[in-house]
Amino acid sequence: MPAVSALVLGLWGIDRQDSMWRDESVTYQVAHRSLGELWDLLGTIDAVHGLYYLLMHAVFALWDGGLTALRLPSTVATALAAAGVGSIGARLAGPRAGTLAGLVFVLLPVTQQYAQEGRSYALVTAAVTWATYAFLRGIGADRRPWWAMYALLLALGCWLHAFAALVLVAHGLTLWWLRGTHRVWRRWGAASAGVLVTVVPLAVVGAGQADRQLGWLGRPGLALWLQFLATVAVGVLLCRFLGRGLLASLALPVLVVPAGLLMAVSLVTPWYVERYVLYGMTGLALLAGAALDRAVGLRRRFAPAVRTLIAGGLAAAAVAVLLPWSLLVRSPESRKDDVVALAHAVEHAARPGDGVLFMPARRREWLLSYPSLHGRLDDLALAESPVRSRTLQGTELPAETIRRRILASDRVIVLSDLPGEPLDPFARELVKRQTLKAYFQICERTRLRGGQVIVYARDGRCAR
């Protein structure tokens, strides 16, 4: 039931009103590169997503189905993760608790969001969830095949995203709470060592790319800390309601430890983003499912009419709370920007041969998934294309050359962040802003989700 529910919800509005945001655009355009071009890119940046890009390259080679093909692997992975949550819950607290835990996981707004995301996080969650199931079976049966499966699945999760390795700490804490035998500790230690050794090459390459990969992140602010502490508080309260047992000892560390460790590290080196440890939500779902199962048992003390009233009230409250969130995550407003809308605005405003500038340069991503449109415009700052430069957004010319090329143009289409966003202080970005302000006038401005398209022209050249 959880897996089928996840598939149904994942397929509902999977095109997200024909929208795509910048991270998904990266996946789309990188996955369409040749294997040689993809390998060259991973040597420069995004090695931590390399396995996912290879998977998506294969998906598009089999079926170039646009936004549906881009997001379908995440939808299927979410269904697998939901089945894993249900299986863990059923083994620890009974079939009803497992079903409820799986359904809670599926209904979480953050789960629904990443079930329709063209990135790796749902796949990581599926791998970590089934690795946790193998860990649970290994503790109980102490058989080598379960520990081998544990190592294999967790290594897969780490190669999809390196921060999946943080769940090892959570599992270690579970063993400590349960006072695992020396034999179980040895088996778990050997499996964990195998996982870490397997991902050493990725860790080495990823460490060299960390500044380029994560340089945009800031330290967690007060809002993130309050959100994390609220999640921890909910988990602890659920554990108090359930009492100390194997489920609480397994679920609470998975919920708290990966996110907590990443946030603590981010006080020194900013690395925390909620989606990097999305799999922690499986811990919350397990606790909530077991708590709901116990509440259903307590409900039998009431008269049938009272039980019906309580059940109806809870169902109505769940719909009232979850439906607006479910609708929101299937709309363009749920993401930072909308690449599709921005590209359509450029297509509407531009004439063949117009110059185009991206301010800042990383916003070139907004047109890279539309190569035919990008090719019709003169990219005034581009030195080498993304493929030739082995980068995501290409490299740009020196500032003075950019200035000369702008001055040689009559009309320039600019794709930039919305007003109020921080302006890059680099020389290339400064010269773009200064030259346009001094020698051009604004003919048209279209503000969209997360960005804007501005048409600049010399005096008298605004007319279409």
Tab-separated table of C-alpha atoms in Angstrom:
chain	number	residue	atom	x	y	z
A	1	MET	CA	0.000	0.000	0.000
A	2	PRO	CA	2.723	2.605	0.782
A	3	ALA	CA	4.541	1.821	-2.479
A	4	VAL	CA	1.391	2.095	-4.594
A	5	SER	CA	0.412	5.309	-2.804
A	6	ALA	CA	3.873	6.748	-3.497
A	7	LEU	CA	3.582	5.915	-7.196
A	8	VAL	CA	0.133	7.471	-7.479
A	9	LEU	CA	1.155	10.659	-5.697
A	10	GLY	CA	4.432	10.802	-7.618
A	11	LEU	CA	2.741	10.553	-11.006
A	12	TRP	CA	0.102	13.118	-10.041
A	13	GLY	CA	1.239	16.396	-11.617
A	14	ILE	CA	4.721	15.061	-12.372
A	15	ASP	CA	5.327	17.783	-14.996
A	16	ARG	CA	4.773	20.393	-12.246
A	17	GLN	CA	2.759	22.630	-14.579
A	18	ASP	CA	5.488	22.401	-17.227
A	19	SER	CA	8.179	23.897	-14.970
A	20	MET	CA	11.776	23.016	-14.165
A	21	TRP	CA	14.203	24.679	-11.787
A	22	ARG	CA	17.928	25.277	-12.155
A	23	ASP	CA	19.211	22.108	-10.431
A	24	GLU	CA	16.982	19.938	-12.587
A	25	SER	CA	18.178	21.846	-15.630
A	26	VAL	CA	21.737	20.860	-14.704
A	27	THR	CA	20.666	17.211	-14.606
A	28	TYR	CA	18.872	17.523	-17.939
A	29	GLN	CA	21.680	19.132	-19.898
A	30	VAL	CA	24.509	17.116	-18.295
A	31	ALA	CA	22.711	13.803	-18.835
A	32	HIS	CA	22.393	14.671	-22.531
A	33	ARG	CA	26.169	14.972	-22.954
A	34	SER	CA	28.103	12.079	-24.437
A	35	LEU	CA	29.837	9.656	-22.069
A	36	GLY	CA	33.211	11.183	-22.929
A	37	GLU	CA	31.964	14.710	-22.261
A	38	LEU	CA	30.344	13.564	-19.024
A	39	TRP	CA	33.578	11.951	-17.857
A	40	ASP	CA	35.504	15.143	-18.603
A	41	LEU	CA	32.991	17.176	-16.572
A	42	LEU	CA	33.212	14.908	-13.524
A	43	GLY	CA	36.951	15.452	-13.397
A	44	THR	CA	36.268	19.161	-12.870
A	45	ILE	CA	33.048	19.358	-10.845
A	46	ASP	CA	30.010	17.387	-9.677
A	47	ALA	CA	31.828	14.075	-9.197
A	48	VAL	CA	29.553	13.427	-6.205
A	49	HIS	CA	26.622	13.249	-8.641
A	50	GLY	CA	28.489	11.213	-11.243
A	51	LEU	CA	26.675	7.911	-10.781
A	52	TYR	CA	23.317	9.678	-10.898
A	53	TYR	CA	24.243	11.494	-14.104
A	54	LEU	CA	25.272	8.164	-15.674
A	55	LEU	CA	21.924	6.680	-14.665
A	56	MET	CA	20.038	9.621	-16.171
A	57	HIS	CA	22.183	9.412	-19.321
A	58	ALA	CA	20.963	5.827	-19.692
A	59	VAL	CA	17.356	6.851	-19.014
A	60	PHE	CA	17.405	9.513	-21.733
A	61	ALA	CA	19.174	7.141	-24.126
A	62	LEU	CA	16.293	4.685	-23.714
A	63	TRP	CA	13.507	7.278	-23.636
A	64	ASP	CA	13.961	11.008	-24.052
A	65	GLY	CA	10.650	11.756	-22.386
A	66	GLY	CA	11.309	15.316	-21.213
A	67	LEU	CA	10.183	16.270	-17.727
A	68	THR	CA	8.489	12.920	-17.096
A	69	ALA	CA	11.658	10.975	-17.904
A	70	LEU	CA	13.673	13.440	-15.822
A	71	ARG	CA	11.568	12.818	-12.686
A	72	LEU	CA	10.306	9.248	-13.093
A	73	PRO	CA	13.409	7.616	-11.499
A	74	SER	CA	12.818	9.692	-8.363
A	75	THR	CA	9.146	8.659	-8.288
A	76	VAL	CA	10.045	4.974	-8.547
A	77	ALA	CA	12.768	5.383	-5.923
A	78	THR	CA	10.281	7.008	-3.541
A	79	ALA	CA	7.959	4.025	-3.975
A	80	LEU	CA	10.859	1.699	-3.124
A	81	ALA	CA	11.731	3.805	-0.083
A	82	ALA	CA	8.094	3.740	1.070
A	83	ALA	CA	8.065	-0.051	0.750
A	84	GLY	CA	11.279	-0.159	2.788
A	85	VAL	CA	9.832	2.004	5.552
A	86	GLY	CA	6.747	-0.216	5.631
A	87	SER	CA	8.884	-3.357	5.816
A	88	ILE	CA	10.994	-2.008	8.693
A	89	GLY	CA	7.916	-0.852	10.593
A	90	ALA	CA	6.151	-4.196	10.058
A	91	ARG	CA	9.145	-6.129	11.329
A	92	LEU	CA	9.530	-3.973	14.437
A	93	ALA	CA	5.935	-3.158	15.385
A	94	GLY	CA	3.595	-5.271	13.264
A	95	PRO	CA	1.960	-5.027	9.811
A	96	ARG	CA	-0.435	-2.231	10.709
A	97	ALA	CA	2.340	-0.088	12.167
A	98	GLY	CA	4.443	-0.742	9.068
A	99	THR	CA	1.640	0.254	6.729
A	100	LEU	CA	0.972	3.413	8.715
A	101	ALA	CA	4.683	4.294	8.818
A	102	GLY	CA	4.972	3.853	5.057
A	103	LEU	CA	1.907	6.017	4.459
A	104	VAL	CA	3.202	8.728	6.797
A	105	PHE	CA	6.453	8.767	4.834
A	106	VAL	CA	4.585	9.047	1.533
A	107	LEU	CA	2.353	11.860	2.776
A	108	LEU	CA	5.153	14.018	4.157
A	109	PRO	CA	5.327	17.149	1.946
A	110	VAL	CA	9.118	16.886	1.683
A	111	THR	CA	8.779	13.310	0.397
A	112	GLN	CA	6.253	14.386	-2.221
A	113	GLN	CA	8.534	17.237	-3.268
A	114	TYR	CA	11.580	15.084	-3.946
A	115	ALA	CA	9.519	12.304	-5.501
A	116	GLN	CA	9.134	14.757	-8.402
A	117	GLU	CA	12.669	16.118	-8.466
A	118	GLY	CA	15.185	15.425	-11.214
A	119	ARG	CA	17.995	14.938	-8.693
A	120	SER	CA	19.440	12.004	-6.753
A	121	TYR	CA	17.959	12.509	-3.283
A	122	ALA	CA	15.007	10.109	-3.585
A	123	LEU	CA	17.350	7.413	-4.915
A	124	VAL	CA	19.697	7.957	-1.974
A	125	THR	CA	16.738	7.634	0.396
A	126	ALA	CA	15.691	4.328	-1.171
A	127	ALA	CA	19.226	2.915	-0.909
A	128	VAL	CA	19.661	4.026	2.724
A	129	THR	CA	16.200	2.732	3.702
A	130	TRP	CA	16.798	-0.759	2.368
A	131	ALA	CA	20.316	-0.724	3.807
A	132	THR	CA	18.684	0.008	7.172
A	133	TYR	CA	16.356	-2.946	6.629
A	134	ALA	CA	19.386	-5.170	5.927
A	135	PHE	CA	21.058	-3.750	9.063
A	136	LEU	CA	17.983	-4.698	11.097
A	137	ARG	CA	17.983	-8.234	9.689
A	138	GLY	CA	21.719	-8.518	10.289
A	139	ILE	CA	21.253	-7.634	13.955
A	140	GLY	CA	18.546	-10.254	14.357
A	141	ALA	CA	19.823	-13.123	12.214
A	142	ASP	CA	23.555	-12.317	12.301
A	143	ARG	CA	24.014	-13.835	8.851
A	144	ARG	CA	26.662	-12.698	6.419
A	145	PRO	CA	24.312	-12.248	3.406
A	146	TRP	CA	22.417	-9.516	5.268
A	147	TRP	CA	25.640	-7.688	6.124
A	148	ALA	CA	26.827	-8.040	2.522
A	149	MET	CA	23.527	-6.559	1.328
A	150	TYR	CA	23.902	-3.790	3.887
A	151	ALA	CA	27.371	-2.878	2.594
A	152	LEU	CA	26.307	-3.075	-1.051
A	153	LEU	CA	23.213	-0.892	-0.661
A	154	LEU	CA	24.942	1.676	1.492
A	155	ALA	CA	27.883	1.889	-0.906
A	156	LEU	CA	25.365	2.509	-3.696
A	157	GLY	CA	23.756	5.261	-1.620
A	158	CYS	CA	27.141	6.871	-0.945
A	159	TRP	CA	28.076	6.827	-4.618
A	160	LEU	CA	24.767	8.542	-5.376
A	161	HIS	CA	25.561	11.142	-2.688
A	162	ALA	CA	28.471	10.970	-0.270
A	163	PHE	CA	26.502	12.232	2.747
A	164	ALA	CA	24.620	8.922	2.831
A	165	ALA	CA	27.648	7.714	4.812
A	166	LEU	CA	26.421	9.716	7.822
A	167	VAL	CA	23.821	7.026	8.477
A	168	LEU	CA	26.700	4.757	9.560
A	169	VAL	CA	27.044	6.892	12.684
A	170	ALA	CA	23.307	6.554	13.350
A	171	HIS	CA	23.482	2.774	13.002
A	172	GLY	CA	26.499	2.651	15.285
A	173	LEU	CA	24.563	4.580	17.930
A	174	THR	CA	21.691	2.095	17.567
A	175	LEU	CA	24.063	-0.812	18.243
A	176	TRP	CA	25.442	0.997	21.273
A	177	TRP	CA	21.957	1.576	22.682
A	178	LEU	CA	21.030	-2.051	22.080
A	179	ARG	CA	24.310	-3.291	23.570
A	180	GLY	CA	25.057	-5.387	20.542
A	181	THR	CA	27.216	-8.470	20.901
A	182	HIS	CA	30.891	-8.449	19.947
A	183	ARG	CA	30.029	-10.644	16.945
A	184	VAL	CA	27.443	-8.168	15.659
A	185	TRP	CA	29.846	-5.265	16.222
A	186	ARG	CA	32.521	-7.071	14.187
A	187	ARG	CA	30.122	-7.827	11.341
A	188	TRP	CA	28.816	-4.260	11.280
A	189	GLY	CA	32.343	-2.854	11.521
A	190	ALA	CA	33.542	-4.968	8.599
A	191	ALA	CA	30.552	-3.944	6.468
A	192	SER	CA	31.012	-0.269	7.372
A	193	ALA	CA	34.725	-0.407	6.579
A	194	GLY	CA	33.890	-1.941	3.210
A	195	VAL	CA	31.502	0.913	2.461
A	196	LEU	CA	34.061	3.556	3.419
A	197	VAL	CA	36.849	1.934	1.413
A	198	THR	CA	34.557	1.698	-1.613
A	199	VAL	CA	33.776	5.412	-1.561
A	200	VAL	CA	37.347	6.615	-0.913
A	201	PRO	CA	37.932	7.510	-4.610
A	202	LEU	CA	34.734	9.569	-4.665
A	203	ALA	CA	35.633	11.240	-1.371
A	204	VAL	CA	39.108	12.184	-2.610
A	205	VAL	CA	37.839	13.670	-5.875
A	206	GLY	CA	34.881	15.316	-4.151
A	207	ALA	CA	37.107	16.938	-1.532
A	208	GLY	CA	39.120	18.579	-4.300
A	209	GLN	CA	35.920	19.963	-5.812
A	210	ALA	CA	34.291	21.014	-2.523
A	211	ASP	CA	34.945	24.746	-2.934
A	212	ARG	CA	33.330	24.810	-6.374
A	213	GLN	CA	30.604	22.343	-5.380
A	214	LEU	CA	29.480	23.856	-2.069
A	215	GLY	CA	30.928	27.366	-2.141
A	216	TRP	CA	27.465	28.897	-2.503
A	217	LEU	CA	26.303	27.597	0.893
A	218	GLY	CA	26.094	29.670	4.053
A	219	ARG	CA	26.074	28.578	7.671
A	220	PRO	CA	22.711	27.409	9.060
A	221	GLY	CA	20.707	30.340	10.375
A	222	LEU	CA	18.393	30.543	13.348
A	223	ALA	CA	15.380	29.352	11.336
A	224	LEU	CA	17.169	26.142	10.293
A	225	TRP	CA	18.308	25.451	13.841
A	226	LEU	CA	14.789	25.971	15.174
A	227	GLN	CA	13.403	23.676	12.487
A	228	PHE	CA	15.962	21.005	13.378
A	229	LEU	CA	15.305	21.322	17.116
A	230	ALA	CA	11.550	21.108	16.537
A	231	THR	CA	12.053	17.890	14.547
A	232	VAL	CA	14.227	16.459	17.317
A	233	ALA	CA	11.602	17.409	19.908
A	234	VAL	CA	8.851	15.652	17.931
A	235	GLY	CA	11.019	12.550	17.618
A	236	VAL	CA	11.818	12.493	21.337
A	237	LEU	CA	8.147	12.953	22.291
A	238	LEU	CA	7.142	10.079	20.017
A	239	CYS	CA	9.827	7.905	21.610
A	240	ARG	CA	8.522	8.788	25.074
A	241	PHE	CA	5.027	7.779	23.967
A	242	LEU	CA	6.269	4.491	22.497
A	243	GLY	CA	8.755	3.639	25.208
A	244	ARG	CA	12.329	2.522	24.688
A	245	GLY	CA	12.584	-0.353	22.262
A	246	LEU	CA	14.235	-1.495	19.060
A	247	LEU	CA	12.102	0.768	16.852
A	248	ALA	CA	12.911	3.900	18.853
A	249	SER	CA	16.593	2.924	19.077
A	250	LEU	CA	16.717	2.572	15.292
A	251	ALA	CA	14.465	5.404	14.132
A	252	LEU	CA	15.526	8.280	16.398
A	253	PRO	CA	19.248	8.160	15.450
A	254	VAL	CA	18.364	8.019	11.734
A	255	LEU	CA	16.163	11.098	12.201
A	256	VAL	CA	18.606	13.127	14.316
A	257	VAL	CA	22.225	12.082	13.749
A	258	PRO	CA	22.874	12.704	10.001
A	259	ALA	CA	21.195	16.131	10.030
A	260	GLY	CA	22.725	17.045	13.391
A	261	LEU	CA	26.249	16.102	12.322
A	262	LEU	CA	25.970	17.996	9.052
A	263	MET	CA	24.640	21.094	10.793
A	264	ALA	CA	27.411	20.934	13.401
A	265	VAL	CA	30.075	20.645	10.680
A	266	SER	CA	28.438	23.567	8.880
A	267	LEU	CA	29.291	25.857	11.802
A	268	VAL	CA	32.876	25.604	10.502
A	269	THR	CA	32.468	24.585	6.853
A	270	PRO	CA	28.970	25.242	5.429
A	271	TRP	CA	27.737	21.944	3.989
A	272	TYR	CA	24.175	21.617	5.269
A	273	VAL	CA	21.178	21.484	2.970
A	274	GLU	CA	18.044	19.659	4.100
A	275	ARG	CA	17.802	17.522	0.975
A	276	TYR	CA	21.325	16.136	1.501
A	277	VAL	CA	19.954	14.123	4.453
A	278	LEU	CA	16.413	13.614	3.181
A	279	TYR	CA	16.588	9.964	4.240
A	280	GLY	CA	16.346	11.091	7.881
A	281	MET	CA	12.595	11.521	7.338
A	282	THR	CA	12.279	7.722	7.313
A	283	GLY	CA	13.060	7.804	11.032
A	284	LEU	CA	10.245	10.272	11.686
A	285	ALA	CA	7.834	8.159	9.621
A	286	LEU	CA	8.695	4.998	11.582
A	287	LEU	CA	8.084	6.717	14.907
A	288	ALA	CA	4.851	8.338	13.724
A	289	GLY	CA	3.546	5.081	12.228
A	290	ALA	CA	4.163	3.157	15.440
A	291	ALA	CA	2.564	5.950	17.482
A	292	LEU	CA	-0.524	5.938	15.241
A	293	ASP	CA	-0.744	2.166	15.558
A	294	ARG	CA	-0.709	2.454	19.338
A	295	ALA	CA	-3.291	5.242	19.214
A	296	VAL	CA	-5.563	3.010	17.135
A	297	GLY	CA	-5.254	0.360	19.834
A	298	LEU	CA	-6.140	2.847	22.565
A	299	ARG	CA	-9.148	4.010	20.549
A	300	ARG	CA	-10.852	0.669	21.167
A	301	ARG	CA	-11.617	1.820	24.695
A	302	PHE	CA	-14.182	4.257	23.329
A	303	ALA	CA	-17.691	3.551	22.100
A	304	PRO	CA	-18.058	2.861	18.347
A	305	ALA	CA	-19.713	6.220	17.673
A	306	VAL	CA	-16.898	8.045	19.466
A	307	ARG	CA	-14.265	6.053	17.568
A	308	THR	CA	-15.927	6.959	14.271
A	309	LEU	CA	-16.033	10.622	15.240
A	310	ILE	CA	-12.360	10.620	16.248
A	311	ALA	CA	-11.306	8.853	13.049
A	312	GLY	CA	-13.314	11.265	10.893
A	313	GLY	CA	-11.892	14.271	12.692
A	314	LEU	CA	-8.311	13.070	12.296
A	315	ALA	CA	-8.844	12.305	8.599
A	316	ALA	CA	-10.363	15.734	7.981
A	317	ALA	CA	-7.517	17.427	9.845
A	318	ALA	CA	-4.926	15.479	7.829
A	319	VAL	CA	-6.554	16.479	4.531
A	320	ALA	CA	-6.842	20.118	5.629
A	321	VAL	CA	-3.155	20.250	6.543
A	322	LEU	CA	-1.607	18.107	3.797
A	323	LEU	CA	-3.655	19.006	0.706
A	324	PRO	CA	-2.420	22.630	0.443
A	325	TRP	CA	1.170	21.412	0.793
A	326	SER	CA	0.620	18.683	-1.800
A	327	LEU	CA	-0.738	21.236	-4.256
A	328	LEU	CA	2.110	23.641	-3.534
A	329	VAL	CA	4.917	21.144	-4.195
A	330	ARG	CA	3.359	20.435	-7.608
A	331	SER	CA	3.492	24.080	-8.656
A	332	PRO	CA	6.371	26.219	-9.999
A	333	GLU	CA	6.180	28.288	-6.799
A	334	SER	CA	7.649	25.380	-4.806
A	335	ARG	CA	11.117	25.879	-6.364
A	336	LYS	CA	13.575	28.760	-6.463
A	337	ASP	CA	13.055	29.531	-10.142
A	338	ASP	CA	11.394	28.302	-13.321
A	339	VAL	CA	13.780	27.675	-16.204
A	340	VAL	CA	10.945	26.905	-18.629
A	341	ALA	CA	9.160	30.228	-18.016
A	342	LEU	CA	12.421	32.173	-18.295
A	343	ALA	CA	13.273	30.503	-21.599
A	344	HIS	CA	9.811	31.288	-22.957
A	345	ALA	CA	10.240	34.938	-21.944
A	346	VAL	CA	13.568	35.106	-23.789
A	347	GLU	CA	12.021	33.519	-26.872
A	348	HIS	CA	9.250	36.117	-26.826
A	349	ALA	CA	11.546	39.118	-26.361
A	350	ALA	CA	14.586	38.277	-28.487
A	351	ARG	CA	15.316	38.947	-32.140
A	352	PRO	CA	17.713	36.709	-34.080
A	353	GLY	CA	21.268	37.867	-33.482
A	354	ASP	CA	20.537	39.822	-30.298
A	355	GLY	CA	23.250	39.726	-27.715
A	356	VAL	CA	22.623	37.899	-24.454
A	357	LEU	CA	24.246	38.333	-21.054
A	358	PHE	CA	23.866	36.295	-17.881
A	359	MET	CA	24.207	38.258	-14.659
A	360	PRO	CA	25.729	36.482	-12.808
A	361	ALA	CA	27.397	34.057	-15.216
A	362	ARG	CA	25.984	30.964	-13.465
A	363	ARG	CA	22.514	31.978	-14.675
A	364	ARG	CA	23.583	30.720	-18.109
A	365	GLU	CA	22.071	27.475	-16.811
A	366	TRP	CA	18.628	28.962	-17.504
A	367	LEU	CA	19.169	28.590	-21.273
A	368	LEU	CA	21.507	25.591	-21.501
A	369	SER	CA	18.596	23.152	-21.535
A	370	TYR	CA	17.331	25.053	-24.613
A	371	PRO	CA	20.355	24.882	-26.949
A	372	SER	CA	18.410	25.912	-30.065
A	373	LEU	CA	17.238	29.122	-28.361
A	374	HIS	CA	20.660	29.830	-26.880
A	375	GLY	CA	22.254	29.242	-30.277
A	376	ARG	CA	20.119	31.952	-31.924
A	377	LEU	CA	21.582	34.595	-29.621
A	378	ASP	CA	25.089	36.025	-29.446
A	379	ASP	CA	26.452	35.085	-26.006
A	380	LEU	CA	28.558	38.213	-25.480
A	381	ALA	CA	30.574	36.986	-22.484
A	382	LEU	CA	31.102	33.329	-23.367
A	383	ALA	CA	34.703	32.239	-23.910
A	384	GLU	CA	34.280	28.449	-24.007
A	385	SER	CA	31.080	26.426	-23.987
A	386	PRO	CA	30.286	24.170	-21.026
A	387	VAL	CA	31.276	21.070	-22.991
A	388	ARG	CA	34.595	22.443	-24.268
A	389	SER	CA	35.534	23.933	-20.888
A	390	ARG	CA	34.443	20.769	-18.997
A	391	THR	CA	32.259	22.867	-16.709
A	392	LEU	CA	28.559	23.266	-15.967
A	393	GLN	CA	28.040	26.827	-17.261
A	394	GLY	CA	31.090	27.493	-19.431
A	395	THR	CA	33.839	30.082	-18.965
A	396	GLU	CA	33.704	33.810	-19.691
A	397	LEU	CA	35.941	36.296	-21.490
A	398	PRO	CA	38.096	38.915	-19.711
A	399	ALA	CA	36.198	41.956	-18.462
A	400	GLU	CA	37.557	44.369	-21.088
A	401	THR	CA	36.649	42.001	-23.926
A	402	ILE	CA	33.122	41.673	-22.549
A	403	ARG	CA	32.856	45.463	-22.478
A	404	ARG	CA	33.916	45.782	-26.123
A	405	ARG	CA	31.446	43.121	-27.221
A	406	ILE	CA	28.572	44.794	-25.354
A	407	LEU	CA	29.374	48.161	-26.937
A	408	ALA	CA	29.349	46.541	-30.395
A	409	SER	CA	25.742	45.398	-29.875
A	410	ASP	CA	22.524	47.316	-30.482
A	411	ARG	CA	20.250	45.137	-28.339
A	412	VAL	CA	21.102	42.907	-25.389
A	413	ILE	CA	18.868	40.384	-23.618
A	414	VAL	CA	19.853	40.070	-19.958
A	415	LEU	CA	18.924	37.180	-17.672
A	416	SER	CA	19.506	38.130	-14.056
A	417	ASP	CA	18.385	37.593	-10.494
A	418	LEU	CA	15.489	39.609	-9.158
A	419	PRO	CA	16.189	42.998	-7.512
A	420	GLY	CA	17.362	42.676	-3.936
A	421	GLU	CA	19.594	39.641	-4.508
A	422	PRO	CA	23.324	40.082	-3.675
A	423	LEU	CA	25.407	41.305	-6.630
A	424	ASP	CA	28.640	39.490	-7.448
A	425	PRO	CA	31.625	41.832	-6.944
A	426	PHE	CA	33.806	40.218	-9.649
A	427	ALA	CA	35.293	42.325	-12.437
A	428	ARG	CA	33.327	40.610	-15.201
A	429	GLU	CA	30.015	41.202	-13.417
A	430	LEU	CA	30.901	44.803	-12.610
A	431	VAL	CA	31.709	45.631	-16.205
A	432	LYS	CA	28.432	44.129	-17.421
A	433	ARG	CA	26.387	46.265	-15.031
A	434	GLN	CA	28.376	49.457	-15.594
A	435	THR	CA	28.404	49.250	-19.400
A	436	LEU	CA	24.698	48.568	-19.683
A	437	LYS	CA	23.868	51.401	-17.303
A	438	ALA	CA	26.071	53.921	-19.113
A	439	TYR	CA	25.280	53.168	-22.759
A	440	PHE	CA	21.907	51.380	-22.911
A	441	GLN	CA	18.325	51.944	-21.883
A	442	ILE	CA	15.815	49.406	-20.590
A	443	CYS	CA	13.131	48.616	-23.164
A	444	GLU	CA	11.297	45.796	-21.435
A	445	ARG	CA	11.476	43.914	-18.153
A	446	THR	CA	9.734	40.604	-17.400
A	447	ARG	CA	9.884	39.388	-13.816
A	448	LEU	CA	9.289	35.693	-13.236
A	449	ARG	CA	9.766	33.103	-10.529
A	450	GLY	CA	13.361	33.456	-9.306
A	451	GLY	CA	14.645	35.675	-12.103
A	452	GLN	CA	13.969	38.324	-14.712
A	453	VAL	CA	14.500	38.943	-18.430
A	454	ILE	CA	15.473	42.526	-19.340
A	455	VAL	CA	15.789	43.903	-22.872
A	456	TYR	CA	18.445	46.630	-23.208
A	457	ALA	CA	18.952	48.681	-26.373
A	458	ARG	CA	20.761	51.736	-27.648
A	459	ASP	CA	18.692	54.898	-27.949
A	460	GLY	CA	15.967	54.490	-30.548
A	461	ARG	CA	16.433	50.728	-30.901
A	462	CYS	CA	13.701	49.599	-28.510
A	463	ALA	CA	10.947	49.304	-31.127
A	464	ARG	CA	10.184	45.697	-32.031
